[in-house]
Amino acid sequence: MAGRTLYDKLWDAHLVCERDDGSSLLYIDRHIVHEVTSPQAFEGLRIAGRKPWRAASVLATPDHNVPTTSEQRASGVDGIEDQVAKIQVQTLDDNCDEYGITEFKINDDRQGIVHVIGPETGACLPGTTIVCGDSHTSTNGALGALSFGIGTSEVEHVLATQCLAVKKMKNLQVIVTGSLQVGITPKDVILAIIGVIGTAGGTGYAIEFAGSVFESMSMEGRLTVCNMAIEAGARAGMVAVDDITIDYVKGRPYAPADEHWGSAVEQWRDLKSDSDAVFDKVVELDGQDILPQVTWGTSPEMVLPVNGIIPDPQTKTGVERDGIIRALEYMGLKAGQAITDIAVDRIFIGSCTNSRIEDIRAAAAVVSGKTKSATVKEAIVVPGSGVVKLQAEAEGLDKIFIAAGFEWREPGCSMCLAMNADKLEPGEHCASTSNRNFEGRQGYGGRTHLVSPAMAAAAGIVGKFVNVNDL
Amino acid sequence: MRSFTRHKGIAAPMDRANVDTDLIIPKQFLKSIRRTGFGPNLFDELRYLDKGEPGKDNSGRPLNKDFPLNDARYQGASVLLARENFGCGSSREHAPWALDEYGFRAIIAPSFADIFYNNCFKNGVLPIVLNEAIVEGLFVAMYEQEGYSLTVELDSQQVLTPEGEQHGFEIDHFRKHCLLNGFDEISLTLKESDNIKAYEDDRREAAPWLFTQLS
Ligand code: SF4
């Protein structure tokens, strides 16, 4: 028998049955739920008179809609000024209470962005299948898990049956060889990959990130990379289990302990692709070639190294040319302009891509002892969870940001998608550590440039994009 | 699920690549806890000149005259012609809900993002992949001819043009089966309850740490 990929192994281990109609039922170990994509699923369950199959498999928290200022957070759900958002958060609380689902409520110290709290608490573990009504569920694959986003109908389906009817994806291996230059972060690596394969390059595939760059990357870095697998079109991204994975998981609140730890680790050691496994497609990059990345357009594939020059649409044809013309118009940029000439109005450091403690530390290291540029209206730092926030405060990082003129906020999705009060005004440019630069994503008419935490921090100091290594 | 067998309707263009679900239905409308009410805000940022808000009366809002869906010739359209990677980005099922409520029963594009593609089927909206050259041909014909309509037959897996061309498309057997019959997928899965329980018992034995109550 030919060797199996990591994805093949995870698939095989969760296959409940293959039905006559050609579909497969896959068992879901862990289901993470947030307020935006779940109310209609619970409603469907209720209308059909069904109960969750295994409520103990579900972990919930509100994140998308929660305010991030301390004043508004002080009074919990009641502090949410937007009445529509408040009803949604309240509905999650009510549904979790009704069905006996564990929820980290708005002011629980463990509350945070779904994709940050999953790995952080140990609710998401190697070798498991994990779903959530959110496309960035791909994040958890960094643990050596099969983790992907689903729609609301599927949220209801998993609640009711603990399974999903799915079709197997193809295998794509993305290898980054060699080592990274100084100052190059996991965010730069994934943006560079998307620049090469495009936002549809991974469509229909599960991506395994392999090669020496990922082997030596921290778990938080791997989470950042897998987070954006979806921006490369792949529903799932993953990294093989190694000592870094196991060290990361050990001692987390929901991780196996005592007599279970040994047998868990033994099972997890096999979570890697066999040496003779065959991938449907392989893409290889050299880590040495990767420079700090900045997106200039309205799709994550519209990305350049910081020393790059904005492309001329007239050198392209058809739909691609039209796309560049539209993006330049929306972004208020011109062909031939240098990335380092783009002035930024706001800085957002946060989101499920880059709001973990290493991200916060990296940004703090850049701003330490410096001051926010007077031309930058606002720079906000939004930790990914209450746990990250407390850790950062214990290290005094909040003070570094505040001294530099940056704001230190309460955890949530915040300006990543601007469902709460944190948003861009029309025409404003934002250096953002989030994952999507779509039109209007961070606020109506807002202009997003995706960068790493260090690059966002540097832009906040200078007021323009600069190579963080030159600062 | 609503069934889909055969549909004939006017085609309308969404003539750009990488249309993301934020563009299909902007985030402010995601605060709703209902499944309906999204149709009037489909493509909100393209369709109107001002900023839409949930609960706002859309009837008096200034329309973007350049947006095709505001053009008289595309009124009543129910087949959307689109470009590659349609529906990328967020997993929000509000996107197919909005398309469906607006009146689109089928979407034709050279490629779709995976989660969006999947979400369409759950709502009786049929996403159809045709190759880029064929889609380009359909765009050209649609622009040339007012009231250009397409017929979609699920059983024979064909898109029929007014000129009498037939374009076959691929579709996964299970999805086709569910859509033709309007099956409730949860009921189908629950027929396998014994299999699920048997799997679960084995899993509990192999990895008991996954079955403890979170607290
Ligand atoms: S931080 Fe942004 S991308 Fe991540 S879950 Fe929240 S809204 Fe989605």
XYZ file of C-alpha atoms and ligand atoms in Angstrom:
694
model
C 0.000 0.000 0.000
C 1.259 3.446 -0.879
C 2.085 5.701 2.018
C -0.538 8.063 3.374
C -0.400 11.787 3.878
C -1.201 13.370 7.226
C -4.565 14.371 5.798
C -5.252 10.803 4.630
C -4.510 9.522 8.126
C -6.795 12.043 9.816
C -9.528 11.264 7.297
C -9.256 7.497 7.713
C -9.290 7.765 11.492
C -12.585 9.681 11.464
C -14.502 7.880 8.771
C -17.772 6.583 10.188
C -19.060 5.051 6.973
C -19.178 5.442 3.230
C -22.741 5.477 1.980
C -24.170 3.979 -1.190
C -24.765 7.433 -2.636
C -21.005 8.072 -2.637
C -20.859 10.384 0.351
C -18.769 9.815 3.467
C -19.692 10.549 7.037
C -16.839 11.989 9.037
C -16.960 12.054 12.837
C -16.315 15.430 14.439
C -14.430 15.454 17.746
C -14.675 19.118 18.591
C -17.132 21.819 17.567
C -16.369 25.467 18.304
C -19.233 27.928 18.161
C -19.535 31.717 18.069
C -22.431 34.136 18.036
C -22.628 35.053 14.327
C -23.054 31.742 12.496
C -24.864 29.726 15.153
C -28.260 31.300 15.995
C -29.971 29.956 12.884
C -28.468 26.502 13.525
C -29.822 26.326 17.078
C -33.148 27.598 15.768
C -33.210 24.816 13.167
C -32.469 22.256 15.857
C -35.294 23.581 17.973
C -37.809 23.628 15.126
C -36.989 20.013 14.269
C -37.250 19.016 17.926
C -33.657 17.749 17.981
C -31.020 17.888 20.710
C -27.233 18.169 20.341
C -25.757 14.715 19.805
C -22.889 15.374 22.220
C -23.091 18.769 23.869
C -19.828 18.061 25.693
C -17.961 18.253 22.372
C -18.933 21.883 21.893
C -17.115 24.966 23.160
C -18.602 28.412 22.586
C -17.554 32.029 22.992
C -18.710 35.384 21.610
C -15.982 37.165 19.661
C -17.079 38.883 16.435
C -19.459 41.408 17.955
C -17.952 42.172 21.322
C -16.772 45.722 22.056
C -13.067 46.090 22.869
C -13.001 49.184 25.051
C -12.784 48.589 28.805
C -15.655 50.986 29.454
C -18.083 49.056 27.267
C -16.812 45.689 28.422
C -17.212 46.577 32.096
C -20.933 45.861 32.023
C -20.787 42.647 29.977
C -23.516 41.965 27.445
C -25.422 45.007 28.667
C -22.476 47.173 27.674
C -22.926 46.387 23.978
C -24.380 49.599 22.586
C -25.395 48.124 19.236
C -28.750 46.566 20.066
C -28.716 44.127 17.148
C -25.270 42.843 18.151
C -26.347 42.623 21.767
C -29.276 40.364 20.876
C -26.912 38.108 18.973
C -24.481 37.725 21.882
C -27.382 37.206 24.277
C -28.819 34.555 21.951
C -25.543 32.604 22.107
C -25.630 32.726 25.910
C -29.243 31.550 25.933
C -28.624 28.711 23.487
C -25.584 27.481 25.418
C -27.483 27.597 28.691
C -30.448 25.777 27.205
C -28.401 22.960 25.702
C -25.751 22.621 28.403
C -22.876 23.831 26.233
C -19.701 25.177 27.834
C -19.332 28.829 26.938
C -16.691 31.392 27.831
C -19.015 34.337 28.234
C -18.115 37.901 27.325
C -16.223 38.741 30.495
C -14.787 35.321 31.286
C -10.987 35.616 31.416
C -10.808 32.775 28.887
C -13.052 34.519 26.315
C -11.386 35.349 23.037
C -11.356 34.761 19.302
C -12.550 31.217 18.606
C -9.367 30.250 16.767
C -7.168 31.582 19.547
C -8.953 29.937 22.473
C -9.191 26.503 20.820
C -5.468 25.719 20.846
C -4.807 27.842 23.930
C -7.142 25.849 26.179
C -6.247 22.482 24.694
C -9.847 22.088 23.473
C -8.276 21.596 20.035
C -5.776 18.745 20.044
C -3.566 16.840 17.618
C -5.276 14.018 15.767
C -8.760 15.448 16.114
C -11.371 16.705 13.694
C -12.471 20.230 14.529
C -15.128 22.367 12.875
C -16.516 25.839 13.469
C -18.872 28.058 11.508
C -15.969 30.205 10.446
C -13.554 29.852 7.554
C -10.427 30.472 9.649
C -10.992 27.238 11.514
C -8.124 26.061 9.317
C -5.917 27.599 12.053
C -6.111 24.541 14.313
C -4.588 22.297 11.664
C -1.226 23.561 12.922
C -1.647 21.074 15.766
C -1.704 18.152 13.346
C -5.502 18.129 13.254
C -8.119 18.182 10.501
C -9.853 21.478 11.102
C -12.053 23.414 8.715
C -14.779 26.011 8.468
C -18.402 25.163 7.772
C -21.613 27.020 6.990
C -24.565 27.411 9.327
C -26.512 24.451 7.895
C -23.483 22.314 8.654
C -23.233 23.769 12.156
C -26.756 22.459 12.685
C -25.818 19.145 11.070
C -22.838 18.632 13.397
C -24.838 19.676 16.447
C -27.509 17.135 15.556
C -25.376 14.223 14.359
C -21.741 14.774 15.438
C -20.893 14.113 11.793
C -20.536 15.829 8.466
C -21.315 14.403 5.037
C -18.226 15.365 3.112
C -16.151 14.578 0.090
C -12.472 13.965 0.450
C -10.223 16.802 -0.663
C -7.034 16.404 -2.649
C -3.561 16.666 -1.108
C -1.367 19.711 -1.669
C 2.041 19.971 -0.081
C 3.606 23.399 0.287
C 7.279 23.082 1.090
C 9.384 26.006 2.251
C 13.035 25.015 2.309
C 16.125 26.545 3.842
C 15.741 29.147 6.546
C 14.248 32.599 6.842
C 16.179 35.832 6.839
C 16.350 37.796 10.081
C 13.099 39.613 10.848
C 10.954 37.475 8.531
C 7.865 36.157 10.292
C 5.342 33.361 9.700
C 2.913 35.998 8.377
C 5.400 36.963 5.656
C 5.796 33.283 4.788
C 2.079 32.654 4.280
C 1.561 35.918 2.392
C 4.463 35.004 0.105
C 2.920 31.559 -0.475
C -0.437 33.125 -1.382
C 1.405 35.503 -3.706
C 2.762 32.463 -5.518
C -0.218 30.081 -5.623
C -3.013 32.676 -5.620
C -6.230 32.852 -3.612
C -7.722 29.946 -5.542
C -4.502 27.900 -5.663
C -5.596 25.626 -2.839
C -9.253 25.266 -3.824
C -10.307 21.623 -3.481
C -7.163 20.731 -1.514
C -6.071 20.235 2.056
C -2.640 21.843 2.389
C 0.179 20.332 4.390
C 2.925 22.846 5.156
C 6.251 21.059 5.237
C 9.973 21.700 5.001
C 12.644 23.077 7.271
C 11.054 26.503 7.713
C 7.935 24.981 9.286
C 9.910 22.370 11.190
C 11.719 25.103 13.056
C 8.703 27.406 13.372
C 7.005 27.890 16.747
C 3.502 26.544 17.255
C 2.074 30.062 17.286
C 3.790 30.725 13.961
C 2.297 27.543 12.519
C -1.134 28.676 13.734
C -0.643 31.945 11.831
C 0.288 30.063 8.660
C -2.592 27.562 8.817
C -4.987 30.409 9.648
C -4.473 31.795 6.159
C -4.675 28.466 4.312
C -8.222 29.562 3.520
C -6.860 32.716 1.869
C -5.032 30.350 -0.468
C -8.395 28.697 -1.181
C -7.852 25.605 0.985
C -10.459 24.736 3.585
C -7.837 23.011 5.707
C -4.144 23.587 6.356
C -1.973 21.439 8.591
C 1.496 20.750 9.931
C 2.843 17.402 11.106
C 3.170 16.711 14.822
C 6.662 16.993 16.326
C 8.204 17.917 19.672
C 7.171 21.538 19.199
C 3.526 20.441 18.961
C 3.715 18.170 21.957
C 5.517 20.719 24.123
C 2.888 23.289 23.189
C -0.050 21.077 24.130
C 1.363 19.801 27.405
C -0.278 21.219 30.498
C -3.078 23.105 28.727
C -6.355 23.041 30.697
C -8.218 20.598 28.408
C -5.192 18.611 27.245
C -4.925 14.983 28.357
C -3.071 14.632 31.638
C -1.868 12.013 34.055
C -2.472 8.475 32.849
C -3.802 9.692 29.461
C -0.847 11.856 28.486
C 1.483 8.993 27.563
C -0.987 7.173 25.328
C -2.051 10.445 23.694
C 1.550 11.316 22.800
C 2.114 7.827 21.471
C -0.871 8.216 19.109
C 0.169 11.705 18.063
C 3.686 10.643 17.084
C 2.256 8.996 13.976
C 0.600 12.221 12.778
C 2.882 12.937 9.850
C 2.881 12.027 6.206
C 4.607 8.760 5.358
C 7.859 9.236 3.471
C 6.370 7.532 0.396
C 3.062 9.421 0.556
C 1.957 10.907 -2.762
C 0.555 14.429 -3.008
C -1.663 15.520 -5.895
C 0.305 18.741 -6.125
C 3.529 20.063 -4.593
C 4.668 23.686 -4.461
C 8.136 24.609 -3.275
C 9.542 27.953 -2.137
C 12.964 28.904 -0.856
C 12.750 30.503 2.590
C 15.759 32.731 1.848
C 13.837 34.536 -0.891
C 11.051 35.765 1.377
C 11.065 39.453 2.336
C 8.591 41.329 4.573
C 5.260 41.296 2.723
C 2.639 44.024 2.248
C -0.633 43.656 0.329
C -1.518 46.560 -1.929
C -4.864 45.417 -3.391
C -8.213 43.963 -2.432
C -7.317 40.280 -2.479
C -4.595 38.644 -0.372
C -2.829 37.511 -3.555
C -2.208 41.161 -4.422
C 0.909 41.166 -2.322
C 4.485 42.397 -2.741
C 7.700 42.492 -0.786
C 8.087 45.802 1.053
C 10.612 46.976 -1.552
C 8.102 46.291 -4.342
C 6.478 48.572 -6.904
C 2.737 48.513 -7.574
C 2.062 46.716 -10.868
C 0.827 48.290 -14.065
C -2.529 46.783 -15.130
C -1.665 47.452 -18.768
C 0.926 44.683 -18.609
C -1.922 42.197 -17.984
C -5.014 41.197 -19.916
C -8.713 40.433 -19.472
C -10.230 39.754 -16.074
C -6.844 40.072 -14.361
C -6.217 43.544 -15.811
C -9.732 44.671 -14.865
C -9.194 43.331 -11.349
C -5.994 45.338 -10.894
C -7.597 48.513 -12.271
C -10.514 48.141 -9.874
C -8.232 47.369 -6.922
C -6.007 50.392 -7.590
C -9.012 52.639 -7.844
C -10.522 51.302 -4.629
C -7.182 51.541 -2.815
C -6.404 55.012 -4.152
C -3.035 53.844 -5.469
C -1.186 54.177 -8.777
C 0.820 51.814 -10.909
C 4.544 52.360 -10.351
C 4.140 53.649 -6.801
C 6.523 52.205 -4.199
C 5.002 50.291 -1.303
C 7.136 52.404 1.026
C 5.352 55.521 -0.246
C 1.987 54.427 1.083
C 0.985 56.467 4.141
C -1.162 54.755 6.760
C -3.954 56.280 8.852
C -4.608 53.481 11.300
C -2.842 50.443 12.718
C -4.605 47.273 13.752
C -2.654 44.613 15.592
C -4.931 41.685 16.344
C -7.215 39.039 14.730
C -7.014 35.255 14.788
C -3.982 35.494 12.490
C -1.755 37.586 14.733
C -3.045 38.206 18.256
C -1.180 35.585 20.242
C 1.493 36.393 22.776
C 4.395 36.041 20.320
C 2.688 38.498 17.975
C 2.135 40.989 20.770
C 5.747 40.601 21.875
C 7.028 41.131 18.332
C 5.024 44.325 17.930
C 6.037 45.584 21.386
C 9.712 44.994 20.593
C 9.396 47.326 17.583
C 7.546 50.152 19.326
C 9.506 49.972 22.571
C 10.952 53.394 23.371
C 9.451 54.974 20.243
C 6.367 57.058 19.587
C 3.490 56.659 17.187
C 3.762 58.909 14.163
C 1.626 62.048 14.467
C 0.115 61.287 11.051
C -1.324 57.999 12.308
C -4.784 58.686 13.754
C -5.087 55.567 15.814
C -3.146 52.397 16.552
C -4.944 49.646 18.423
C -3.606 46.430 19.857
C -6.292 43.825 20.478
C -5.130 40.622 22.179
C -6.727 37.408 20.896
C -7.998 36.238 24.261
C -8.227 37.134 27.910
C -5.369 34.722 28.556
C -3.127 36.504 26.031
C -4.089 39.844 27.536
C -3.199 38.824 31.065
C 0.086 37.305 29.913
C 1.029 40.446 27.984
C 0.174 42.613 30.959
C 2.241 40.395 33.232
C 5.168 41.046 30.893
C 4.477 44.782 30.884
C 3.803 44.875 27.138
C 0.624 46.920 27.535
C 2.712 49.688 29.118
C 5.120 49.709 26.184
C 2.251 50.199 23.737
C 0.535 52.850 25.813
C 3.825 54.755 26.247
C 4.227 54.742 22.461
C 0.724 56.118 21.924
C -0.897 52.803 20.948
C -4.182 51.704 22.540
C -4.439 48.495 24.508
C -7.838 46.826 24.163
C -10.028 43.970 25.360
C -10.025 40.697 23.354
C -12.228 40.099 20.293
C -12.257 40.138 16.484
C -12.427 43.923 16.494
C -11.245 45.713 13.381
C -10.483 42.486 11.527
C -14.030 42.637 10.228
C -15.380 45.684 11.962
C -18.658 44.246 13.166
C -18.201 46.173 16.393
C -17.333 49.859 16.759
C -13.691 49.439 15.647
C -13.618 50.371 11.981
C -11.956 52.394 9.260
C -13.494 55.503 7.772
C -13.892 55.631 3.980
C -10.553 56.139 2.244
C -8.372 55.414 5.263
C -5.360 53.138 4.863
C -4.746 50.588 7.579
C -1.686 48.487 8.313
C -3.444 45.417 9.615
C -2.226 42.079 10.939
C -5.507 40.420 9.965
C -6.097 38.096 7.032
C -8.464 39.785 4.560
C -8.082 42.965 2.575
C -11.418 42.725 0.777
C -13.317 45.885 -0.131
C -15.093 47.232 2.930
C -13.787 44.467 5.178
C -12.505 46.800 7.898
C -15.178 49.400 7.376
C -17.076 50.892 4.446
C -14.577 52.319 1.961
C -11.632 51.329 4.178
C -8.302 50.305 2.641
C -6.513 47.379 4.222
C -2.864 46.387 3.875
C -2.052 43.008 5.362
C 1.289 42.787 7.156
C 3.018 41.057 10.076
C 2.777 42.458 13.626
C 6.329 43.839 13.434
C 5.603 45.538 10.099
C 2.331 46.999 11.408
C 4.103 48.334 14.469
C 6.856 49.841 12.307
C 4.274 51.525 10.065
C 2.710 52.982 13.199
C 6.015 54.572 14.172
C 6.957 55.900 10.737
C 3.502 56.613 9.316
C 4.370 54.719 6.133
C 5.375 51.183 5.288
C 9.026 50.498 5.981
C 11.131 47.394 6.137
C 11.109 46.652 9.852
C 14.770 45.651 9.582
C 15.642 49.205 8.510
C 13.927 50.846 11.465
C -33.946 21.480 1.583
C -35.788 22.895 -1.426
C -35.462 20.723 -4.512
C -34.001 21.757 -7.837
C -34.818 20.008 -11.092
C -35.004 22.418 -14.012
C -34.873 26.177 -14.123
C -35.089 28.767 -16.875
C -34.336 32.391 -16.169
C -32.743 35.666 -17.245
C -28.974 35.797 -16.793
C -27.274 38.727 -15.045
C -23.543 39.488 -14.774
C -21.205 39.708 -11.800
C -18.275 40.453 -14.016
C -15.204 40.287 -11.791
C -12.960 37.603 -10.368
C -12.593 36.726 -6.672
C -15.978 38.024 -5.557
C -15.837 37.439 -1.805
C -18.696 36.792 0.571
C -18.070 40.170 2.255
C -19.019 41.714 -1.074
C -22.051 39.437 -1.466
C -23.396 40.392 1.946
C -21.449 42.886 4.102
C -20.793 42.065 7.740
C -23.195 44.522 9.338
C -26.080 42.338 8.145
C -24.610 39.280 9.863
C -25.839 40.481 13.214
C -29.272 39.111 12.445
C -30.283 35.913 14.210
C -32.645 34.998 11.351
C -32.166 33.198 8.059
C -34.181 35.640 6.015
C -34.188 39.336 5.246
C -30.846 39.454 3.391
C -32.093 39.746 -0.211
C -32.487 43.528 -0.242
C -28.857 43.856 0.884
C -27.299 41.446 -1.602
C -24.152 43.148 -3.017
C -25.067 46.132 -0.836
C -21.854 48.122 -1.349
C -22.088 47.816 -5.120
C -25.796 48.217 -5.439
C -26.309 51.384 -3.425
C -24.318 54.590 -3.220
C -24.720 55.012 0.530
C -23.846 52.691 3.361
C -26.450 50.077 4.250
C -27.414 49.239 7.797
C -29.578 46.458 9.169
C -33.138 47.615 9.643
C -32.700 50.550 7.248
C -35.448 51.027 4.681
C -33.770 50.259 1.354
C -36.513 51.702 -0.862
C -35.320 55.298 -0.593
C -31.587 54.598 -0.886
C -29.629 56.028 -3.852
C -28.905 53.310 -6.383
C -25.627 52.842 -8.209
C -26.853 53.124 -11.801
C -23.725 51.431 -13.106
C -24.355 48.222 -11.230
C -25.972 45.679 -13.582
C -28.585 44.438 -11.128
C -29.972 47.987 -11.102
C -30.286 47.971 -14.878
C -33.821 47.452 -16.216
C -32.659 44.754 -18.615
C -31.583 42.448 -15.766
C -34.697 42.818 -13.640
C -36.084 39.472 -12.608
C -32.766 37.720 -13.304
C -32.406 34.318 -11.659
C -29.183 32.958 -13.153
C -25.969 34.717 -12.121
C -22.974 34.635 -14.455
C -19.753 35.077 -12.545
C -15.982 34.811 -12.823
C -13.381 32.619 -11.152
C -13.177 31.946 -7.424
C -16.695 33.217 -6.775
C -17.688 33.209 -3.091
C -14.202 33.230 -1.594
C -13.509 34.383 1.936
C -15.802 34.075 4.909
C -17.893 30.937 5.430
C -21.049 32.981 6.038
C -24.103 31.132 4.742
C -25.772 34.537 4.681
C -24.240 34.812 1.179
C -26.325 32.045 -0.411
C -29.292 33.142 1.731
C -29.041 36.617 0.204
C -28.604 35.315 -3.359
C -31.525 32.963 -2.934
C -33.800 35.580 -1.444
C -32.944 38.003 -4.234
C -34.095 35.345 -6.681
C -30.990 33.577 -7.969
C -31.519 29.852 -8.427
C -28.267 29.071 -10.221
C -24.789 30.595 -10.411
C -22.439 29.842 -13.284
C -18.702 30.466 -12.914
C -15.352 28.940 -13.944
C -14.672 28.125 -10.263
C -16.108 28.597 -6.801
C -14.546 28.723 -3.348
C -15.138 25.441 -1.499
C -17.193 26.546 1.495
C -19.478 28.802 -0.533
C -19.997 26.067 -3.125
C -21.021 23.703 -0.389
C -23.308 26.215 1.321
C -25.252 26.809 -1.909
C -26.453 23.220 -2.049
C -27.833 23.424 1.477
C -30.150 26.161 0.259
C -31.318 24.826 -3.062
C -29.115 27.204 -5.062
C -27.165 25.399 -7.793
C -23.541 26.446 -8.390
C -22.388 25.345 -11.838
C -18.774 25.153 -12.958
C -18.190 25.632 -16.695
C -14.823 26.198 -18.247
C -13.523 29.723 -18.646
C -13.992 29.920 -22.424
C -17.615 28.810 -22.207
C -18.336 31.287 -19.402
C -16.706 34.026 -21.471
C -18.952 33.069 -24.393
C -22.031 33.280 -22.184
C -20.974 36.733 -20.954
C -20.582 37.963 -24.524
C -23.950 36.569 -25.623
C -25.685 37.969 -22.543
C -24.277 41.460 -23.097
C -25.348 41.374 -26.740
C -28.876 40.233 -26.249
C -31.339 41.809 -23.875
C -33.419 39.298 -21.929
C -30.845 36.564 -22.550
C -31.973 33.552 -20.592
C -30.428 30.229 -19.747
C -31.993 26.910 -18.875
C -30.413 24.673 -16.275
C -31.288 20.995 -16.124
C -29.937 19.192 -13.114
C -30.902 15.665 -14.081
C -29.088 15.757 -17.423
C -26.426 18.148 -16.016
C -26.772 20.622 -18.860
C -26.918 24.369 -19.330
C -28.952 25.198 -22.439
C -28.550 28.479 -24.298
C -31.173 30.226 -26.461
C -28.979 29.412 -29.476
C -29.457 25.743 -28.723
C -25.989 25.040 -27.339
C -25.682 22.527 -24.549
C -22.939 22.765 -21.966
C -22.524 19.771 -19.691
C -21.364 20.243 -16.106
C -20.022 17.967 -13.399
C -21.719 17.488 -10.085
C -21.058 15.193 -7.211
C -23.569 12.331 -7.121
C -24.593 12.831 -3.491
C -25.237 16.535 -3.880
C -27.268 15.994 -7.029
C -29.306 13.324 -5.353
C -30.090 15.553 -2.349
C -30.935 18.534 -4.519
C -33.179 16.656 -6.965
C -35.157 15.198 -4.087
C -34.984 18.110 -1.678
C -33.691 15.783 1.049
C -33.090 16.904 4.608
C -29.456 15.944 5.102
C -29.729 15.674 8.866
C -32.475 13.067 8.573
C -30.348 11.148 6.080
C -27.378 11.163 8.447
C -29.478 10.163 11.437
C -30.380 6.981 9.569
C -26.780 6.018 10.272
C -27.166 6.531 14.022
C -26.062 2.973 14.816
C -22.892 3.429 12.788
C -22.196 6.758 14.450
C -22.668 5.279 17.918
C -20.426 2.331 17.121
C -17.713 4.653 15.844
C -18.103 6.848 18.889
C -17.721 3.926 21.295
C -14.453 2.943 19.629
C -13.250 6.503 19.665
C -14.063 6.904 23.326
C -12.011 3.849 24.091
C -9.033 4.956 22.001
C -9.012 8.601 23.060
C -10.976 8.941 26.317
C -9.519 12.415 26.885
C -11.716 13.748 24.101
C -14.864 12.755 25.932
C -14.490 14.566 29.212
C -16.835 17.426 29.975
C -15.212 20.809 29.361
C -15.717 23.154 32.273
S -10.454 37.636 13.917
Fe -11.270 38.108 11.909
S -10.885 36.357 10.647
Fe -10.585 35.748 12.764
S -12.530 34.859 13.395
Fe -12.568 37.014 13.943
S -13.469 38.034 12.184
Fe -12.889 36.022 11.502
